[in-house]
PDB file of C-alpha atoms and ligand atoms in Angstrom:
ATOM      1  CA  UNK A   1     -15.306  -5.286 -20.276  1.00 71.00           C
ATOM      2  CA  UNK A   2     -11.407  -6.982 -20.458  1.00 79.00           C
ATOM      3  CA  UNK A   3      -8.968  -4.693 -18.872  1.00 81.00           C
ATOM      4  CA  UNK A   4      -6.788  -2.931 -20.985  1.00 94.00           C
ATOM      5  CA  UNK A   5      -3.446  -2.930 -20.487  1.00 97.00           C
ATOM      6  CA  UNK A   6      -1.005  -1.255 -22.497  1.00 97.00           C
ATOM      7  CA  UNK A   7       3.435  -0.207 -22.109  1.00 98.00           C
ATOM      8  CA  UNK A   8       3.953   3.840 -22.806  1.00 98.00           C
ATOM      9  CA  UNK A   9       7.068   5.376 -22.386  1.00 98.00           C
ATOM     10  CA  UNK A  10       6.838   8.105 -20.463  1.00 98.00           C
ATOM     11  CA  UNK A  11       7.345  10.288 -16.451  1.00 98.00           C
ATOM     12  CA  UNK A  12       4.635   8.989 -14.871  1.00 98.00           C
ATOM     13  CA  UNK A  13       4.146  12.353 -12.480  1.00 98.00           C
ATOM     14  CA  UNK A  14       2.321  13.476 -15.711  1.00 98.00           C
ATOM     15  CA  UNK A  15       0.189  11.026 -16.289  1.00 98.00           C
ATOM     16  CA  UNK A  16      -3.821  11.888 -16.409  1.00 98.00           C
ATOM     17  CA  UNK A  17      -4.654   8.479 -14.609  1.00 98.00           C
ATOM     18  CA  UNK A  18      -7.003   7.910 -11.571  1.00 98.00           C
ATOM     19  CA  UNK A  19      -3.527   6.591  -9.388  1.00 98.00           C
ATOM     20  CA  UNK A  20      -0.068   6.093 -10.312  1.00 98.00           C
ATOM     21  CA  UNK A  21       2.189   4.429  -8.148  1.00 99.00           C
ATOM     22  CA  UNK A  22       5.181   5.083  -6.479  1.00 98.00           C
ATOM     23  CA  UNK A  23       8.240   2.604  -5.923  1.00 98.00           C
ATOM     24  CA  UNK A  24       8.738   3.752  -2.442  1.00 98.00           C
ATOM     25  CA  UNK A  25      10.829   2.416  -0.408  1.00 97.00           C
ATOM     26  CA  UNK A  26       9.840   1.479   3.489  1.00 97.00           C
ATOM     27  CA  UNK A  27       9.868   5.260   5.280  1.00 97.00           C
ATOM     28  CA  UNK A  28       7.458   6.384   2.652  1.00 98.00           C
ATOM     29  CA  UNK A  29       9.605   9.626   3.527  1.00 96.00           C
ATOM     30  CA  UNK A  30      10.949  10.179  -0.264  1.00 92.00           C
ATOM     31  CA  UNK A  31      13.720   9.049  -1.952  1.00 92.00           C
ATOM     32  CA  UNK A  32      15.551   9.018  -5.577  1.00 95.00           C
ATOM     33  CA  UNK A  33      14.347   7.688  -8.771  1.00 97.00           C
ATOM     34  CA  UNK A  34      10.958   7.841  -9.706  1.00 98.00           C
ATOM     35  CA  UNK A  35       9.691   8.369  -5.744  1.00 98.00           C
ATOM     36  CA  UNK A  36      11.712  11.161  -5.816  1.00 98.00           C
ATOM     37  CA  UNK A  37      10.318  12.667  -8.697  1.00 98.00           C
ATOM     38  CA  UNK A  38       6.561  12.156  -7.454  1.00 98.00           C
ATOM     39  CA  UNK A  39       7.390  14.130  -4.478  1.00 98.00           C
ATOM     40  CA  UNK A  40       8.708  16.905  -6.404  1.00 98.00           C
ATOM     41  CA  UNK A  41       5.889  16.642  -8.523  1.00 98.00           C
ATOM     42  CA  UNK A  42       3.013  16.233  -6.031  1.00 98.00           C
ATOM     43  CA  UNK A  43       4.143  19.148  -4.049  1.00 98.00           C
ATOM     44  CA  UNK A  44       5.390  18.751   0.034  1.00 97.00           C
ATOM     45  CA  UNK A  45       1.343  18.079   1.265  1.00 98.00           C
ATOM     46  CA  UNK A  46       2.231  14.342  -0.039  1.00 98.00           C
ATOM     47  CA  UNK A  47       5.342  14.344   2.411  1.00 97.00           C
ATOM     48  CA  UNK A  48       3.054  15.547   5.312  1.00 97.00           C
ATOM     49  CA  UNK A  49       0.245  12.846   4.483  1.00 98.00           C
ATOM     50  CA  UNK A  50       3.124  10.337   4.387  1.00 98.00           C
ATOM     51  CA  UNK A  51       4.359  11.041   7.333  1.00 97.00           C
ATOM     52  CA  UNK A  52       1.275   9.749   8.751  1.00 97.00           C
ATOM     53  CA  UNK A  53       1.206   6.528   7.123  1.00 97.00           C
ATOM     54  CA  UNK A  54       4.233   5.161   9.621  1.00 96.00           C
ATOM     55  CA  UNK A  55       5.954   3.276   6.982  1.00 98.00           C
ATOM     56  CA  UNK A  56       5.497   0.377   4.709  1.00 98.00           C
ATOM     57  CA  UNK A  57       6.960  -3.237   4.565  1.00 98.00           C
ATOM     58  CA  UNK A  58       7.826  -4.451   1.579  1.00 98.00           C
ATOM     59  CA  UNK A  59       5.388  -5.878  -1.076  1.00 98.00           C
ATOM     60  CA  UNK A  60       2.600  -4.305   0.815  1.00 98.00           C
ATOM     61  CA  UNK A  61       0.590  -0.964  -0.330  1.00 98.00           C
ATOM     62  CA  UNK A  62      -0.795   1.916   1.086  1.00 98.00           C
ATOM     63  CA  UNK A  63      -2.470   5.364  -0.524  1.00 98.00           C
ATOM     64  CA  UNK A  64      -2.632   9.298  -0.556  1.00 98.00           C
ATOM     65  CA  UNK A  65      -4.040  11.792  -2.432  1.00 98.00           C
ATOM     66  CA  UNK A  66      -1.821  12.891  -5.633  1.00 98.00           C
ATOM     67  CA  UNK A  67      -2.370  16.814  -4.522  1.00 98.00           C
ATOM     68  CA  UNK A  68      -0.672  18.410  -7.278  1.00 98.00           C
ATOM     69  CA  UNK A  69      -0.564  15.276  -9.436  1.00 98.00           C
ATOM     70  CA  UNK A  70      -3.171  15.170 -12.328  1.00 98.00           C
ATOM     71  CA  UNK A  71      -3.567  11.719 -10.711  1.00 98.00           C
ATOM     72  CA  UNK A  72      -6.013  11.591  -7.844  1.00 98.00           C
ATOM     73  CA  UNK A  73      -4.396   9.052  -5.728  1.00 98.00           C
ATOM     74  CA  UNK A  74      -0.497   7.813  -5.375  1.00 98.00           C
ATOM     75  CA  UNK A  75      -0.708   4.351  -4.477  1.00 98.00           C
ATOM     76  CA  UNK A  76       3.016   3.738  -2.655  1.00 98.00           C
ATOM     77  CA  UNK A  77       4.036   0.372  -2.273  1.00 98.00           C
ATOM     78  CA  UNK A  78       7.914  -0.652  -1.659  1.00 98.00           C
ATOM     79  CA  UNK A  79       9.574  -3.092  -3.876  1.00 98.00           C
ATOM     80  CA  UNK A  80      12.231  -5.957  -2.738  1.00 97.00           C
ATOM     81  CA  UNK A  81      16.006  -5.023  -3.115  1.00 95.00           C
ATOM     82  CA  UNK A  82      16.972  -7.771  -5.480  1.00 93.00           C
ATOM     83  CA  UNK A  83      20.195  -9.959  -3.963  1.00 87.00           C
ATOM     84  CA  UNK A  84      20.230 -12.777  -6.459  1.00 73.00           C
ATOM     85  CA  UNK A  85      22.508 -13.127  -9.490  1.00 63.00           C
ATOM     86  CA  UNK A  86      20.597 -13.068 -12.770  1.00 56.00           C
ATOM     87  CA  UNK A  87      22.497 -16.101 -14.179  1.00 53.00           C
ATOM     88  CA  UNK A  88      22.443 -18.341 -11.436  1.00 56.00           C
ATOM     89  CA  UNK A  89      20.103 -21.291 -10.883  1.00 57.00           C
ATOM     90  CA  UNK A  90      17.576 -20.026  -9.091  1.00 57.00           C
ATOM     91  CA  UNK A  91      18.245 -19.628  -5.365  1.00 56.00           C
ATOM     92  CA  UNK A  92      15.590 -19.648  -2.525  1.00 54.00           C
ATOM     93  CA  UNK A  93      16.662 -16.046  -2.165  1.00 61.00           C
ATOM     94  CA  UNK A  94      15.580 -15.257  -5.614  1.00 69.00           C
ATOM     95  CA  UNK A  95      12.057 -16.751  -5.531  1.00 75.00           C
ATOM     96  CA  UNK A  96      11.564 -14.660  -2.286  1.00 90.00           C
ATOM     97  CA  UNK A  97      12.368 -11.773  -4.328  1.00 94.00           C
ATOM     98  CA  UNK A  98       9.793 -12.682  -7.253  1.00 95.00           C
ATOM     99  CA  UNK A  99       7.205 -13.260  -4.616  1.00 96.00           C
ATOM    100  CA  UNK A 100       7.660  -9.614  -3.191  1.00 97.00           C
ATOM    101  CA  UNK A 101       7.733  -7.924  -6.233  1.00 98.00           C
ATOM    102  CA  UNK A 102       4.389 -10.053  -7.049  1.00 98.00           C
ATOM    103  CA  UNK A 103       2.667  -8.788  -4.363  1.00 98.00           C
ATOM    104  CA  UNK A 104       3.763  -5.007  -4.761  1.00 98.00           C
ATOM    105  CA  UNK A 105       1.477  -5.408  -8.092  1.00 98.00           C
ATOM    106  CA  UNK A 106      -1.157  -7.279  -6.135  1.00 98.00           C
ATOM    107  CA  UNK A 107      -1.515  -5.104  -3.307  1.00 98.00           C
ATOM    108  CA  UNK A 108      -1.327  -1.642  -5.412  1.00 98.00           C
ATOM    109  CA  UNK A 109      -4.407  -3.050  -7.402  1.00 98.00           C
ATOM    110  CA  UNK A 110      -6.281  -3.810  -4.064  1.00 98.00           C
ATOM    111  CA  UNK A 111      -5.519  -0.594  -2.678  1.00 98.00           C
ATOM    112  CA  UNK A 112      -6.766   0.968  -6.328  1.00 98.00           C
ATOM    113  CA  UNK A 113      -9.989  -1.019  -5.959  1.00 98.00           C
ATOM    114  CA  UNK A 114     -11.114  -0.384  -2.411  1.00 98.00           C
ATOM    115  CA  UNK A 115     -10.584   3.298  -3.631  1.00 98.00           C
ATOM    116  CA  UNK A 116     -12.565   2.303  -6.701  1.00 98.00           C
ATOM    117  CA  UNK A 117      -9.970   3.151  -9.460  1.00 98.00           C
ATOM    118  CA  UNK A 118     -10.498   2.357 -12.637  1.00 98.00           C
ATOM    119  CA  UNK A 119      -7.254   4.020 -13.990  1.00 98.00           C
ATOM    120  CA  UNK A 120      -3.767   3.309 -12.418  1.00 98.00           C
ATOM    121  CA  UNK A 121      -0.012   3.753 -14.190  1.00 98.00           C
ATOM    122  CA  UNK A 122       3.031   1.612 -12.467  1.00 98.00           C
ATOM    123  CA  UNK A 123       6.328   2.135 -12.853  1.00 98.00           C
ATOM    124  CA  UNK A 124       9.295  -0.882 -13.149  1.00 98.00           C
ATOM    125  CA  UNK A 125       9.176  -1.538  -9.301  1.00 98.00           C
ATOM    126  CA  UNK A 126      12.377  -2.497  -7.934  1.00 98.00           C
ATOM    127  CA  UNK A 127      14.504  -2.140 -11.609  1.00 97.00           C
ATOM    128  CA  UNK A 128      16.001   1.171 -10.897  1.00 97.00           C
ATOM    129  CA  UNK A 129      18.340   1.751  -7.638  1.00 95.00           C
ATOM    130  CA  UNK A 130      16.909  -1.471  -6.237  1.00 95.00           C
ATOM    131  CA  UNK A 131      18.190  -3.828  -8.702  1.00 95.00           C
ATOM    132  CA  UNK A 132      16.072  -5.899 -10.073  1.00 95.00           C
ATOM    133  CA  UNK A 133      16.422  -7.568 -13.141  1.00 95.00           C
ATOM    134  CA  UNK A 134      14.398  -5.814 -15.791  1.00 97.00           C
ATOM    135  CA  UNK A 135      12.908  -8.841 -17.877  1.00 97.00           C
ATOM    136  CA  UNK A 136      12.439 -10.993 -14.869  1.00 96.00           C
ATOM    137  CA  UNK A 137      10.702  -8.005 -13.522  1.00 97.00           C
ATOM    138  CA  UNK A 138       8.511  -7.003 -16.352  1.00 98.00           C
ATOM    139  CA  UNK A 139       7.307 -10.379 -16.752  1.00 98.00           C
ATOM    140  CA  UNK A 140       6.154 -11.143 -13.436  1.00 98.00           C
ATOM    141  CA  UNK A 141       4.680  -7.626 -13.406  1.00 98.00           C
ATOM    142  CA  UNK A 142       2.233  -8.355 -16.078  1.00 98.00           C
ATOM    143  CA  UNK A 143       1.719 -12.156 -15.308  1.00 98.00           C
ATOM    144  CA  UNK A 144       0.303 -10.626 -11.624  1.00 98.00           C
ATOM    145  CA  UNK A 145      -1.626  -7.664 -13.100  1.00 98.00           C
ATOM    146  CA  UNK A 146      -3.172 -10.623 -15.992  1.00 97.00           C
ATOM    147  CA  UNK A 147      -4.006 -12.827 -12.714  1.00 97.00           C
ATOM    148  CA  UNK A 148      -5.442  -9.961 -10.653  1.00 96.00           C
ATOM    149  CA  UNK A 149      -7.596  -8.455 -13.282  1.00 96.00           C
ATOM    150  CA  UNK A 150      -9.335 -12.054 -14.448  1.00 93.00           C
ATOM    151  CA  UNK A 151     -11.025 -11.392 -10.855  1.00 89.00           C
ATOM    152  CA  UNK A 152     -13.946  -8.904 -10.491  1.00 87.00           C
ATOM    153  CA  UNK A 153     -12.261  -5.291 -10.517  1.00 92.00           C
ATOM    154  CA  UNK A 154     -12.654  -1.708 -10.548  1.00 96.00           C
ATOM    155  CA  UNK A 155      -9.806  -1.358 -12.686  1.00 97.00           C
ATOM    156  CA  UNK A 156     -10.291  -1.281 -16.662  1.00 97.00           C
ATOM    157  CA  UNK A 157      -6.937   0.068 -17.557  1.00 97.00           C
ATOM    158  CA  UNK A 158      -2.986  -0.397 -16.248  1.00 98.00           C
ATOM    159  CA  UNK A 159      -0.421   1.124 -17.815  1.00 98.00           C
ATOM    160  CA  UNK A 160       3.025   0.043 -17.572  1.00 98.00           C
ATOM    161  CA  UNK A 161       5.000   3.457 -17.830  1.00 98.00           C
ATOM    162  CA  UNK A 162       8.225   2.998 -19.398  1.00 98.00           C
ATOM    163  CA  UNK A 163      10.982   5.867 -18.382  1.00 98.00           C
ATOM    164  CA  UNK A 164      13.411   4.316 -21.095  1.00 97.00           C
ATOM    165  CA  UNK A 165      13.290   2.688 -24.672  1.00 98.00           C
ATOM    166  CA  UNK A 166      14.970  -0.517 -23.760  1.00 97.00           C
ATOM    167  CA  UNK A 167      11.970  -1.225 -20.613  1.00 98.00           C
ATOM    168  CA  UNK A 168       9.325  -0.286 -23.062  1.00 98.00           C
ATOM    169  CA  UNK A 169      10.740  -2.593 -25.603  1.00 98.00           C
ATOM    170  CA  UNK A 170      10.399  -5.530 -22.987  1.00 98.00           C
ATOM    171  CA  UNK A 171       6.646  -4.825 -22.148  1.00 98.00           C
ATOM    172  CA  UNK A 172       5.831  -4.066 -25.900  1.00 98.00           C
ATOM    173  CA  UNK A 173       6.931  -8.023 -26.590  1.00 98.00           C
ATOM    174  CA  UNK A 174       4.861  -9.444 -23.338  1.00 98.00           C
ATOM    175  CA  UNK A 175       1.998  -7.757 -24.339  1.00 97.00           C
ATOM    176  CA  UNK A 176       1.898  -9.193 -27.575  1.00 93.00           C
ATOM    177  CA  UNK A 177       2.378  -5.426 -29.561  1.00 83.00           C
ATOM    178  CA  UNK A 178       3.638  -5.609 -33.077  1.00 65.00           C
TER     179      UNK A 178
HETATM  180  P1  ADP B 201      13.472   1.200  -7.160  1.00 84.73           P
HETATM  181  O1  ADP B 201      14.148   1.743  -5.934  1.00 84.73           O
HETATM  182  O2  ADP B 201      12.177   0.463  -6.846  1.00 84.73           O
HETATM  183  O3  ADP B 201      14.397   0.408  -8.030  1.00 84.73           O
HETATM  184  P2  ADP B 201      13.672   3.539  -8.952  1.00 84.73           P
HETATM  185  O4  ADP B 201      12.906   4.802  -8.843  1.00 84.73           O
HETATM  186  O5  ADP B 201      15.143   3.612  -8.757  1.00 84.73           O
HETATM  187  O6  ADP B 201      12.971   2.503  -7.946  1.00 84.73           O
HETATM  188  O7  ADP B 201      13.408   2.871 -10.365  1.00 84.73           O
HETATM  189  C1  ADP B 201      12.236   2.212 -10.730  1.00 84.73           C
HETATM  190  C2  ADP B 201      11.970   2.477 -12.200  1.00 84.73           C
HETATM  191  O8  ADP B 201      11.365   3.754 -12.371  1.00 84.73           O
HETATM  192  C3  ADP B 201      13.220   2.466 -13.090  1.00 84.73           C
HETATM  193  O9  ADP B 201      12.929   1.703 -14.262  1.00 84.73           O
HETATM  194  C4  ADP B 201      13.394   3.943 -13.449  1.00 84.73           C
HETATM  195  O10 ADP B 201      13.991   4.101 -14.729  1.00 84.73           O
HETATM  196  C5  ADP B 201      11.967   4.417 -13.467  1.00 84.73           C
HETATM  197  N1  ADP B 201      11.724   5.861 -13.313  1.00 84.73           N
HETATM  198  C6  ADP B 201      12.508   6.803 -12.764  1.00 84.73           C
HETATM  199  N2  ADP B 201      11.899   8.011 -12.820  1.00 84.73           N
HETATM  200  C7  ADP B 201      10.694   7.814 -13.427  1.00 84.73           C
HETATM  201  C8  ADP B 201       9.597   8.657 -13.808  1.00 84.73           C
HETATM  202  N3  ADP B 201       9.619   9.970 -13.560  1.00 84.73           N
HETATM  203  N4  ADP B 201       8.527   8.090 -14.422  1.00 84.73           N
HETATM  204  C9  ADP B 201       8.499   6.773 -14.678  1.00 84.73           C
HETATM  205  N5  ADP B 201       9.475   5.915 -14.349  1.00 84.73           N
HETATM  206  C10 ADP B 201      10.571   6.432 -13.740  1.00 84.73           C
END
């Protein structure tokens, strides 16, 4: 079966998905934006089991349970804080910053297979209080999730949730809708 993957606009703490995840940054101890919101959402038992996990570097993944989420799992991975300049040539600096944000998308759907996921929602990683620009990010986004998924996977079906019009617009056009 080809993975599905489809742009919605909506908060992804409501989301009936097997995993959404959160763009966490590297204490995994809560934060603003969309992480913030999950906590709120999920309840303080996600803080607690957070606590445990001892951190995350950036571009890498790790899971919990989604307690009060309809979501079984939150898959929390922590995006790079984007230095580079959007209409400059394209500095060593920025390519690192591509490469992380790659691997936040690679890593969440490794961490959704070992768990054996076939759902999972992502947010923009990184295009919110971290910086990133939001084309530039939505395209590598679904160029990695296209690349993972040609491989064998658990997962049949990523959605790319949108909180505003102008991000869903983006995704709409790389995925080809209308
Ligand atoms: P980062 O620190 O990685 O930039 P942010 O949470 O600031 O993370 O923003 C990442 C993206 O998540 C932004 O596009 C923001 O609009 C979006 N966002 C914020 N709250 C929610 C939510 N409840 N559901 C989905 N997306 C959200």
């Amino acid at each position: 079966m080809k993975p599905l993957l489809q742009a919605m606009q909506a908060d992804i703490t409501k989301l009936a998905v097997d995993a959404i995840v959160n763009a966490a940054n590297a204490s995994l101890l809560g934060g603003g934006g969309v992480d913030g919101a999950i906590h709120r959402a999920a309840g303080p038992e996600l803080l607690a089991e957070c606590r445990a996990l001892g951190g995350c570097a950036t571009g890498e993944a790790k899971a919990t349970r989604g307690h009060h989420l309809r979501a079984k799992y939150v898959i929390h991975t922590v995006g790079p804080v984007w230095q580079g300049r959007a209409n400059t040539a394209l500095s060593v600096g920025d390519r690192e910053e591509d490469r992380l944000l790659a691997s936040c998308y690679r890593r969440s759907l490794q961490v959704a297979n070992d768990l054996r996921v076939v759902s999972v929602a992502f947010p923009a990683i990184s295009t919110g209080i971290y910086g990133f620009p939001r084309k530039r990010a939505a395209r590598i986004a679904v160029a990695e999730v296209r690349a993972v998924l040609r491989e064998n996977h658990t997962v049949k079906q990523v959605i790319f949730c949108c909180f505003d019009s102008d991000t869903l617009r983006i995704y709409e056009e790389l995925l080809g809708v209308h």
